[in-house]
Amino acid sequence: MSIIEFLKVSRIYQVGDHEQKALDNIDLEIEEGKFIVILGPSGAGKSTLLNMLGGLDSPTSGKILVEGNDIANLNNDELADYRAQTVGFVFQSYNLIPTLTVFENVALVKEICKNHLPVKEMLNEVGLIDHIDKFPSELSGGEQQRVSIARALAKNPKILLCDEPTGALDSETGAMVLKVLLNMARTYHKTIIIVTHNQNIAKMADQIIRVKSGHIKEIINQENPLSVEEVEW
């Protein structure tokens, strides 16, 4: 069952006297509960696609359907509710508040989400239950990224959007983070969408979407994706 549909979506930016097409008339369907990897060079349109799906940007034309609702037509209040309740975000930068503990950073979601999950349960899920009283400065980069994942998951989103989530991590730590994300798709039936340059991550995907120059060049469905342990990092 499709949870996301892009229908003839374009995003055009005005750069001086010129128009730049970040996305050009794309069609795309993504099934619920899948682990999706979007690959492409810098400037291909990957982040634009992710930002529009997250309600952080809107298309110049076309429709973006999430559970059948066109999020391109939502007003500001509806968009804020959509971002709070439906999607979670994990970025390369961890965006943790340095003066709050691990527990407090994740517990922030209680302020914005009605159906949030237990904070300690999510911290246990990412292997950080023993670090709940530490501050971000006391954690490694991989641990900070796992806090940001726990915070995103605690919102209980249906869709988790990840922009280069392992880009600043070494391969061993990155693999640990990816294992958490993959488990969210396999165990919790979350739709995980990762934008990356890393071809290895694509080996784990149910579906690979290759983007180039604002177009979807190829969609590959993998019936037998590799586990994290099977990928050579």
mmCIF file of C-alpha atoms in Angstrom:
data_model
loop_
_atom_site.group_PDB
_atom_site.id
_atom_site.type_symbol
_atom_site.label_atom_id
_atom_site.label_comp_id
_atom_site.label_asym_id
_atom_site.label_seq_id
_atom_site.Cartn_x
_atom_site.Cartn_y
_atom_site.Cartn_z
ATOM 1 C CA MET A 1 0.000 0.000 0.000
ATOM 2 C CA SER A 2 1.373 3.415 -1.009
ATOM 3 C CA ILE A 3 1.790 5.939 1.776
ATOM 4 C CA ILE A 4 3.432 8.587 -0.463
ATOM 5 C CA GLU A 5 2.751 9.657 -4.053
ATOM 6 C CA PHE A 6 4.425 12.403 -6.058
ATOM 7 C CA LEU A 7 2.284 13.314 -9.068
ATOM 8 C CA LYS A 8 3.960 15.464 -11.753
ATOM 9 C CA VAL A 9 5.888 17.396 -9.108
ATOM 10 C CA SER A 10 8.220 20.228 -10.101
ATOM 11 C CA ARG A 11 10.153 22.674 -7.946
ATOM 12 C CA ILE A 12 11.561 25.720 -9.690
ATOM 13 C CA TYR A 13 13.739 28.330 -7.986
ATOM 14 C CA GLN A 14 14.308 31.801 -9.350
ATOM 15 C CA VAL A 15 18.063 32.502 -9.395
ATOM 16 C CA GLY A 16 18.575 36.050 -10.633
ATOM 17 C CA ASP A 17 17.123 36.170 -14.137
ATOM 18 C CA HIS A 18 17.195 32.406 -14.511
ATOM 19 C CA GLU A 19 14.956 29.556 -13.432
ATOM 20 C CA GLN A 20 16.546 26.517 -11.849
ATOM 21 C CA LYS A 21 14.578 23.275 -11.865
ATOM 22 C CA ALA A 22 15.451 21.386 -8.694
ATOM 23 C CA LEU A 23 12.791 18.781 -9.549
ATOM 24 C CA ASP A 24 11.264 18.397 -12.973
ATOM 25 C CA ASN A 25 7.845 16.753 -13.351
ATOM 26 C CA ILE A 26 8.561 13.676 -11.225
ATOM 27 C CA ASP A 27 6.234 10.791 -10.438
ATOM 28 C CA LEU A 28 6.970 8.520 -7.498
ATOM 29 C CA GLU A 29 5.229 6.014 -5.228
ATOM 30 C CA ILE A 30 6.559 4.791 -1.890
ATOM 31 C CA GLU A 31 5.016 1.918 0.026
ATOM 32 C CA GLU A 32 4.359 2.002 3.739
ATOM 33 C CA GLY A 33 6.869 0.308 6.046
ATOM 34 C CA LYS A 34 9.703 0.211 3.518
ATOM 35 C CA PHE A 35 13.367 1.157 3.887
ATOM 36 C CA ILE A 36 14.008 3.571 1.005
ATOM 37 C CA VAL A 37 17.335 5.022 -0.149
ATOM 38 C CA ILE A 38 17.512 8.034 -2.469
ATOM 39 C CA LEU A 39 20.846 8.268 -4.272
ATOM 40 C CA GLY A 40 22.284 10.991 -6.471
ATOM 41 C CA PRO A 41 25.100 13.530 -6.841
ATOM 42 C CA SER A 42 25.076 16.935 -5.151
ATOM 43 C CA GLY A 43 22.491 19.215 -6.732
ATOM 44 C CA ALA A 44 20.464 16.294 -8.100
ATOM 45 C CA GLY A 45 17.312 17.278 -6.205
ATOM 46 C CA LYS A 46 17.495 14.716 -3.377
ATOM 47 C CA SER A 47 17.239 17.181 -0.498
ATOM 48 C CA THR A 48 14.557 19.202 -2.300
ATOM 49 C CA LEU A 49 12.477 16.046 -2.581
ATOM 50 C CA LEU A 50 12.992 15.299 1.111
ATOM 51 C CA ASN A 51 12.207 18.880 2.191
ATOM 52 C CA MET A 52 8.947 18.913 0.238
ATOM 53 C CA LEU A 53 7.922 15.583 1.715
ATOM 54 C CA GLY A 54 8.677 16.994 5.146
ATOM 55 C CA GLY A 55 6.523 20.056 4.554
ATOM 56 C CA LEU A 56 9.574 22.339 4.709
ATOM 57 C CA ASP A 57 9.176 23.385 1.068
ATOM 58 C CA SER A 58 6.298 23.253 -1.409
ATOM 59 C CA PRO A 59 6.161 22.275 -5.089
ATOM 60 C CA THR A 60 5.842 24.816 -7.862
ATOM 61 C CA SER A 61 3.406 22.416 -9.510
ATOM 62 C CA GLY A 62 2.039 18.931 -8.976
ATOM 63 C CA LYS A 63 0.677 17.036 -5.982
ATOM 64 C CA ILE A 64 2.347 15.332 -3.019
ATOM 65 C CA LEU A 65 -0.061 12.852 -1.475
ATOM 66 C CA VAL A 66 0.630 11.433 1.978
ATOM 67 C CA GLU A 67 -2.001 8.902 3.002
ATOM 68 C CA GLY A 68 -4.122 10.348 0.195
ATOM 69 C CA ASN A 69 -3.926 13.964 1.404
ATOM 70 C CA ASP A 70 -2.228 16.600 -0.750
ATOM 71 C CA ILE A 71 0.227 18.243 1.655
ATOM 72 C CA ALA A 72 0.972 20.933 -0.951
ATOM 73 C CA ASN A 73 -2.460 22.424 -0.189
ATOM 74 C CA LEU A 74 -2.096 22.571 3.587
ATOM 75 C CA ASN A 75 -2.112 25.944 5.325
ATOM 76 C CA ASN A 76 0.579 26.899 7.845
ATOM 77 C CA ASP A 77 -1.258 25.473 10.858
ATOM 78 C CA GLU A 78 -2.032 22.227 9.041
ATOM 79 C CA LEU A 79 1.591 21.948 7.907
ATOM 80 C CA ALA A 80 2.821 22.435 11.465
ATOM 81 C CA ASP A 81 0.488 19.655 12.618
ATOM 82 C CA TYR A 82 1.662 17.418 9.754
ATOM 83 C CA ARG A 83 5.321 17.952 10.695
ATOM 84 C CA ALA A 84 4.542 17.289 14.356
ATOM 85 C CA GLN A 85 2.399 14.181 13.929
ATOM 86 C CA THR A 86 3.277 12.428 10.657
ATOM 87 C CA VAL A 87 6.970 12.911 9.883
ATOM 88 C CA GLY A 88 10.183 12.720 11.876
ATOM 89 C CA PHE A 89 13.518 14.198 10.843
ATOM 90 C CA VAL A 90 17.101 12.982 11.285
ATOM 91 C CA PHE A 91 19.837 15.211 9.887
ATOM 92 C CA GLN A 92 23.607 14.950 9.576
ATOM 93 C CA SER A 93 23.836 17.630 12.266
ATOM 94 C CA TYR A 94 22.355 16.284 15.481
ATOM 95 C CA ASN A 95 20.537 19.485 16.575
ATOM 96 C CA LEU A 96 20.635 18.583 20.248
ATOM 97 C CA ILE A 97 20.237 21.244 22.939
ATOM 98 C CA PRO A 98 23.559 21.270 24.832
ATOM 99 C CA THR A 99 22.084 22.390 28.167
ATOM 100 C CA LEU A 100 19.590 19.493 28.289
ATOM 101 C CA THR A 101 20.326 15.894 29.207
ATOM 102 C CA VAL A 102 19.806 13.008 26.828
ATOM 103 C CA PHE A 103 16.457 12.256 28.430
ATOM 104 C CA GLU A 104 15.362 15.915 28.290
ATOM 105 C CA ASN A 105 16.373 16.272 24.624
ATOM 106 C CA VAL A 106 14.155 13.359 23.678
ATOM 107 C CA ALA A 107 11.348 14.338 26.058
ATOM 108 C CA LEU A 108 10.911 17.614 24.154
ATOM 109 C CA VAL A 109 8.598 15.773 21.756
ATOM 110 C CA LYS A 110 5.965 15.570 24.494
ATOM 111 C CA GLU A 111 5.357 19.286 23.949
ATOM 112 C CA ILE A 112 4.345 18.877 20.306
ATOM 113 C CA CYS A 113 3.041 15.337 19.818
ATOM 114 C CA LYS A 114 -0.193 13.810 21.008
ATOM 115 C CA ASN A 115 0.714 10.172 20.401
ATOM 116 C CA HIS A 116 4.355 10.180 21.460
ATOM 117 C CA LEU A 117 6.098 7.003 22.553
ATOM 118 C CA PRO A 118 7.774 6.503 25.961
ATOM 119 C CA VAL A 119 11.114 8.320 26.062
ATOM 120 C CA LYS A 120 12.978 5.604 27.953
ATOM 121 C CA GLU A 121 11.658 2.934 25.588
ATOM 122 C CA MET A 122 13.058 4.793 22.576
ATOM 123 C CA LEU A 123 16.396 5.440 24.289
ATOM 124 C CA ASN A 124 16.593 1.741 25.080
ATOM 125 C CA GLU A 125 15.808 1.007 21.423
ATOM 126 C CA VAL A 126 18.888 2.977 20.315
ATOM 127 C CA GLY A 127 21.066 1.512 23.071
ATOM 128 C CA LEU A 128 21.386 4.633 25.229
ATOM 129 C CA ILE A 129 19.294 3.854 28.285
ATOM 130 C CA ASP A 130 22.449 4.026 30.450
ATOM 131 C CA HIS A 131 23.225 7.554 29.217
ATOM 132 C CA ILE A 132 19.954 9.326 30.009
ATOM 133 C CA ASP A 133 21.489 11.759 32.508
ATOM 134 C CA LYS A 134 24.457 12.741 30.330
ATOM 135 C CA PHE A 135 24.723 15.959 28.336
ATOM 136 C CA PRO A 136 25.464 15.981 24.577
ATOM 137 C CA SER A 137 29.062 17.122 25.184
ATOM 138 C CA GLU A 138 29.663 13.892 27.110
ATOM 139 C CA LEU A 139 28.645 11.709 24.145
ATOM 140 C CA SER A 140 30.426 10.567 20.995
ATOM 141 C CA GLY A 141 29.154 11.639 17.585
ATOM 142 C CA GLY A 142 27.464 8.299 17.065
ATOM 143 C CA GLU A 143 25.756 8.495 20.429
ATOM 144 C CA GLN A 144 24.524 12.017 19.703
ATOM 145 C CA GLN A 145 23.110 10.837 16.381
ATOM 146 C CA ARG A 146 21.315 8.000 18.140
ATOM 147 C CA VAL A 147 19.804 10.525 20.570
ATOM 148 C CA SER A 148 18.487 12.487 17.585
ATOM 149 C CA ILE A 149 17.015 9.261 16.173
ATOM 150 C CA ALA A 150 15.398 8.429 19.528
ATOM 151 C CA ARG A 151 13.897 11.931 19.601
ATOM 152 C CA ALA A 152 12.531 11.530 16.074
ATOM 153 C CA LEU A 153 11.111 8.088 16.887
ATOM 154 C CA ALA A 154 9.551 9.251 20.140
ATOM 155 C CA LYS A 155 7.229 11.430 18.046
ATOM 156 C CA ASN A 156 5.844 8.134 16.727
ATOM 157 C CA PRO A 157 5.926 9.322 13.101
ATOM 158 C CA LYS A 158 4.680 7.197 10.245
ATOM 159 C CA ILE A 159 7.513 8.480 8.043
ATOM 160 C CA LEU A 160 11.108 9.107 9.110
ATOM 161 C CA LEU A 161 13.135 11.384 6.812
ATOM 162 C CA CYS A 162 16.917 11.085 7.099
ATOM 163 C CA ASP A 163 19.302 13.459 5.294
ATOM 164 C CA GLU A 164 22.816 11.943 5.266
ATOM 165 C CA PRO A 165 22.337 10.570 8.809
ATOM 166 C CA THR A 166 25.720 8.811 8.820
ATOM 167 C CA GLY A 167 27.678 11.408 6.837
ATOM 168 C CA ALA A 168 29.673 12.650 9.837
ATOM 169 C CA LEU A 169 30.253 9.203 11.377
ATOM 170 C CA ASP A 170 32.934 6.549 10.964
ATOM 171 C CA SER A 171 31.867 3.334 9.243
ATOM 172 C CA GLU A 172 31.444 1.283 12.438
ATOM 173 C CA THR A 173 29.321 3.930 14.162
ATOM 174 C CA GLY A 174 27.396 4.605 10.958
ATOM 175 C CA ALA A 175 26.549 0.908 10.676
ATOM 176 C CA MET A 176 25.224 0.979 14.253
ATOM 177 C CA VAL A 177 22.964 3.936 13.421
ATOM 178 C CA LEU A 178 21.719 2.252 10.248
ATOM 179 C CA LYS A 179 20.886 -0.892 12.193
ATOM 180 C CA VAL A 180 18.596 1.170 14.415
ATOM 181 C CA LEU A 181 16.901 2.754 11.387
ATOM 182 C CA LEU A 182 16.479 -0.559 9.601
ATOM 183 C CA ASN A 183 14.931 -2.059 12.725
ATOM 184 C CA MET A 184 12.360 0.744 12.737
ATOM 185 C CA ALA A 185 11.177 -0.329 9.294
ATOM 186 C CA ARG A 186 11.296 -4.065 9.947
ATOM 187 C CA THR A 187 9.934 -4.150 13.521
ATOM 188 C CA TYR A 188 7.830 -1.000 13.852
ATOM 189 C CA HIS A 189 6.650 -0.760 10.208
ATOM 190 C CA LYS A 190 7.882 2.842 9.887
ATOM 191 C CA THR A 191 8.585 4.185 6.410
ATOM 192 C CA ILE A 192 12.271 5.155 6.460
ATOM 193 C CA ILE A 193 13.602 7.402 3.687
ATOM 194 C CA ILE A 194 17.337 8.095 3.580
ATOM 195 C CA VAL A 195 19.035 10.587 1.275
ATOM 196 C CA THR A 196 22.702 9.720 0.864
ATOM 197 C CA HIS A 197 25.746 9.578 -1.406
ATOM 198 C CA ASN A 198 26.763 6.257 0.147
ATOM 199 C CA GLN A 199 26.228 3.413 -2.328
ATOM 200 C CA ASN A 200 26.704 0.817 0.422
ATOM 201 C CA ILE A 201 23.603 1.966 2.278
ATOM 202 C CA ALA A 202 21.576 1.283 -0.870
ATOM 203 C CA LYS A 203 22.385 -2.427 -0.579
ATOM 204 C CA MET A 204 20.133 -2.536 2.506
ATOM 205 C CA ALA A 205 17.172 -0.825 0.842
ATOM 206 C CA ASP A 206 13.849 -2.302 -0.178
ATOM 207 C CA GLN A 207 13.818 0.337 -2.898
ATOM 208 C CA ILE A 208 16.570 2.502 -4.418
ATOM 209 C CA ILE A 209 15.569 5.762 -6.095
ATOM 210 C CA ARG A 210 18.283 7.328 -8.260
ATOM 211 C CA VAL A 211 17.923 11.057 -8.868
ATOM 212 C CA LYS A 212 19.909 13.153 -11.344
ATOM 213 C CA SER A 213 19.395 16.720 -12.553
ATOM 214 C CA GLY A 214 15.927 16.927 -11.029
ATOM 215 C CA HIS A 215 14.707 13.707 -12.654
ATOM 216 C CA ILE A 216 14.183 10.207 -11.324
ATOM 217 C CA LYS A 217 16.553 8.184 -13.472
ATOM 218 C CA GLU A 218 15.910 4.747 -12.027
ATOM 219 C CA ILE A 219 13.875 2.929 -9.386
ATOM 220 C CA ILE A 220 15.198 -0.438 -8.240
ATOM 221 C CA ASN A 221 13.141 -2.770 -6.060
ATOM 222 C CA GLN A 222 15.280 -5.237 -4.115
ATOM 223 C CA GLU A 223 13.508 -8.397 -3.021
ATOM 224 C CA ASN A 224 16.419 -9.541 -0.860
ATOM 225 C CA PRO A 225 18.192 -6.480 0.571
ATOM 226 C CA LEU A 226 21.305 -7.105 2.662
ATOM 227 C CA SER A 227 21.404 -6.771 6.421
ATOM 228 C CA VAL A 228 23.794 -4.259 7.998
ATOM 229 C CA GLU A 229 26.163 -7.111 8.885
ATOM 230 C CA GLU A 230 26.291 -8.338 5.278
ATOM 231 C CA VAL A 231 27.364 -4.983 3.857
ATOM 232 C CA GLU A 232 31.119 -4.419 3.508
ATOM 233 C CA TRP A 233 31.822 -1.052 5.112
#
